[in-house]
Structures are given as structure tokens and as C-alpha cells.
Amino acid sequence: MRSASDLTARARIRDAALARFGADGVSATTVRTVAADAGVSAALVVHHFGSKEGLRRACDEHVLEAVRAGGEISLESLGEALDSATPVRRYLARALLDDTEAARRLFTEIVERTEAWLAGGEEEGWVRPTSDARARAVTYVSWLLGPLVLSDQVGRLLGGDPAETTTAVRGARAGLEMLTRGLFTDDRWLAAFTEADGSSRP
């Protein structure tokens, strides 16, 4: 059995790696850097995770756990959840930019879980039906992650880091306003792209 201090050290190392990988990327980060950030020895990092690759896998799993728990967040605890998710958002953005196999798995799982979440919303009546559930989920997730991947450009125009809660909430609210209340007052663009979609298929 691991001691409580052992588990605490492991979590502290993982959190330090999550932040450092998110800021600098996996390739530019060393085990020694993570150890220094966590206030432990490099030997302890290796003891817990085996290697930098093992540390990255632990970060991937932590991000996946955060995604899996996303549907369990109550509206009352939303602010606290957003604050604690800042390192996760940064890590995810960097992983997507690096386009690793792990990042592809993360993106796929996020899309699949979002598709199921939206399907549940349809059944409960708070999501409108769609003719293409997969495309809706992929597009929705892309909209959510776009500001993180385009962090420098989005932050420059919104005046803050999109991974930080204040800017993230500002962008999310604008997006939700469009999704909830609509953006266009008629269906001219929807009709045009529906026609184009039909004509492009065999």
C-alpha cells in the first residue's frame, strides 16, 4: 500500500507536469524541470512514473478523467470547476497542437462523449434534434477547443488567455448565446449549405 504522502507526491508531480507540458510542450520539457517545479528529485519522478513518457501518459489519463467527469458538474459549482480546469485546458491545447496519437485519442473520446451528452439532451428536450449527430458533436467540440488552439490570436483580441477562467467564460457565454438564441434571423445560409451538401453526395 502506498502512503498518503506518496500519493500526494505523485499528484504534485503530475500536476507540475501538466502545467509544464501545457506551457512548453512535451518535447521541450525534461524530467528534471518537472521535478524542480514539483519540489522533488528527478529520481522520485522516475520512481513514480518510470520516464517522461510515463508522466505524459499519466497526464493524458488525468485529462480524460476530467472529461469523463464533465457531465457531473453542477451548475452551482461551475465557477470552481472552470478555475480548476485551467491547467487541463492548457495541456489539451498543447497536445492538440503537437498532434500526437494520445491527442487524437483524447479528441475522439471528447467527441464521443459530447455526442452522447447531446443525444441525452435531445431525449430530455433541451437539445434540438439534428440530422447528423456525429457532425454536430465534432463541430461543437471544435468550437469549444478552437480558442485554446488559437490561443495567441484569440487572447490578443479578447485581452486575456483563453485558458484562464475570465476569458474562457467570456468566449463561452458568447458562443452559448448564439447556440441558445440563434444568430441568423432567416435560413438562407442553412438552405444554401443543405443544398450544397446534398449535391456533393453520390
XYZ file of C-alpha atoms in Angstrom:
202
model
C 0.000 0.000 0.000
C 1.225 3.490 -0.812
C 1.385 6.029 1.992
C -0.683 9.219 1.893
C 2.486 11.276 1.389
C 3.479 9.023 -1.524
C 0.111 9.629 -3.211
C 0.400 13.366 -2.545
C 3.869 13.482 -4.102
C 2.639 11.589 -7.159
C -0.261 14.012 -7.639
C 2.038 17.008 -7.136
C 4.449 15.706 -9.777
C 1.604 15.013 -12.211
C 0.152 18.488 -11.710
C 3.577 20.063 -12.241
C 3.991 18.056 -15.447
C 0.511 19.020 -16.617
C 1.359 22.700 -16.212
C 4.829 22.421 -17.741
C 3.715 20.284 -20.700
C 0.877 22.746 -21.287
C 3.246 25.705 -21.284
C 6.265 24.309 -23.146
C 5.133 21.085 -24.808
C 6.294 17.552 -24.062
C 9.396 17.593 -26.278
C 10.768 20.773 -24.657
C 10.182 19.551 -21.098
C 12.638 17.430 -19.111
C 12.093 15.210 -16.097
C 14.438 17.479 -14.137
C 12.321 20.528 -14.966
C 9.159 18.812 -13.763
C 10.950 17.644 -10.636
C 12.118 21.184 -9.871
C 8.593 22.548 -10.411
C 7.180 19.913 -8.064
C 9.893 20.427 -5.469
C 11.100 16.813 -5.620
C 14.087 14.909 -7.004
C 14.230 13.623 -10.562
C 14.702 10.143 -9.048
C 11.296 10.421 -7.357
C 9.667 11.332 -10.680
C 11.205 8.224 -12.255
C 10.145 6.157 -9.216
C 6.508 7.147 -9.683
C 6.230 7.334 -13.469
C 9.195 5.459 -14.928
C 10.007 8.039 -17.595
C 8.820 11.238 -19.229
C 6.589 9.138 -21.474
C 5.002 7.547 -18.405
C 4.476 11.001 -16.970
C 2.796 12.131 -20.187
C 0.509 9.094 -20.123
C -0.490 9.966 -16.554
C -1.331 13.497 -17.696
C -3.385 12.137 -20.594
C -5.342 9.913 -18.210
C -5.893 12.833 -15.837
C -7.301 14.929 -18.685
C -9.547 12.054 -19.754
C -10.818 11.697 -16.191
C -11.622 15.421 -16.179
C -13.527 14.993 -19.462
C -15.387 11.957 -18.131
C -16.408 13.880 -15.020
C -17.538 16.899 -17.033
C -21.184 15.850 -17.190
C -21.277 15.501 -13.410
C -20.510 19.188 -12.720
C -23.471 21.011 -11.231
C -24.460 24.493 -12.368
C -23.807 25.714 -8.820
C -20.168 24.540 -8.871
C -19.447 25.706 -12.429
C -17.144 28.587 -11.429
C -14.985 26.395 -9.204
C -14.804 23.714 -11.893
C -13.722 26.253 -14.506
C -10.954 27.598 -12.269
C -9.562 24.140 -11.531
C -9.692 23.190 -15.232
C -7.265 25.898 -16.405
C -4.167 23.589 -16.427
C -6.211 20.888 -18.171
C -7.271 23.331 -20.897
C -3.670 24.432 -21.459
C -2.425 20.846 -21.615
C -5.157 19.847 -24.047
C -4.408 22.798 -26.322
C -0.703 21.935 -26.443
C -1.439 18.233 -27.045
C -3.707 19.093 -29.976
C -1.064 21.388 -31.457
C 1.568 18.638 -31.110
C -0.893 16.247 -32.853
C 0.258 13.155 -31.000
C -1.523 9.807 -31.073
C -2.585 10.468 -27.490
C -4.090 13.809 -28.535
C -6.084 12.065 -31.248
C -7.445 9.605 -28.712
C -8.329 12.471 -26.381
C -10.133 14.364 -29.134
C -12.023 11.254 -30.231
C -13.189 10.485 -26.714
C -14.267 14.086 -26.144
C -16.308 13.971 -29.373
C -17.886 10.618 -28.497
C -18.841 11.771 -25.024
C -20.197 15.040 -26.388
C -22.257 13.149 -28.962
C -23.767 11.011 -26.199
C -24.372 14.075 -23.999
C -26.189 15.902 -26.803
C -28.219 12.784 -27.624
C -29.279 12.664 -23.979
C -30.235 16.315 -24.226
C -32.443 15.514 -27.206
C -34.249 12.841 -25.218
C -34.742 15.219 -22.290
C -35.917 18.024 -24.552
C -33.241 20.688 -24.004
C -31.323 19.977 -27.244
C -32.881 20.303 -30.680
C -32.746 17.229 -32.949
C -30.171 17.048 -35.743
C -29.864 15.145 -38.995
C -26.152 14.421 -38.384
C -25.299 13.707 -34.748
C -21.603 12.968 -35.375
C -21.008 16.150 -37.390
C -22.797 18.168 -34.718
C -20.596 16.739 -31.974
C -17.358 17.242 -33.934
C -18.315 20.834 -34.781
C -19.390 21.625 -31.227
C -16.131 20.287 -29.767
C -14.109 22.144 -32.416
C -15.836 25.387 -31.454
C -15.010 24.769 -27.791
C -11.353 23.909 -28.387
C -10.707 26.428 -31.168
C -9.940 29.351 -28.812
C -7.364 27.202 -26.989
C -5.587 26.110 -30.155
C -5.684 29.714 -31.461
C -4.741 30.983 -28.010
C -2.380 33.789 -29.076
C -4.766 35.239 -31.652
C -7.889 34.910 -29.509
C -6.124 36.264 -26.431
C -4.795 39.237 -28.389
C -8.308 40.299 -29.411
C -10.140 39.407 -26.195
C -7.433 40.757 -23.909
C -6.721 37.598 -21.931
C -5.547 33.994 -22.022
C -8.405 31.759 -23.293
C -7.282 29.065 -20.848
C -7.924 31.423 -17.930
C -11.418 31.471 -16.467
C -12.320 35.114 -17.191
C -11.592 34.913 -20.921
C -12.899 31.354 -21.195
C -16.227 32.393 -19.673
C -16.464 35.449 -21.923
C -15.981 33.345 -25.048
C -18.205 30.526 -23.830
C -21.033 32.918 -22.995
C -20.913 34.475 -26.473
C -20.974 31.020 -28.029
C -23.822 29.813 -25.828
C -25.810 32.942 -26.619
C -25.569 32.080 -30.308
C -26.356 28.419 -29.732
C -29.289 29.125 -27.411
C -30.885 32.160 -29.038
C -29.623 31.791 -32.584
C -27.513 34.119 -34.717
C -29.322 34.472 -38.037
C -32.887 35.661 -38.422
C -33.622 33.562 -41.525
C -32.472 30.260 -43.026
C -30.812 31.447 -46.263
C -27.367 30.092 -45.301
C -28.744 26.866 -43.896
C -30.732 26.277 -47.072
C -27.708 27.017 -49.271
C -25.395 24.643 -47.405
C -28.088 21.954 -47.168
C -28.401 22.105 -50.936
C -24.612 22.036 -51.356
C -24.335 19.071 -49.004
C -26.922 17.145 -50.999
C -25.350 17.927 -54.349
C -21.890 16.846 -53.153
C -23.017 13.332 -52.230
C -23.313 10.491 -54.742
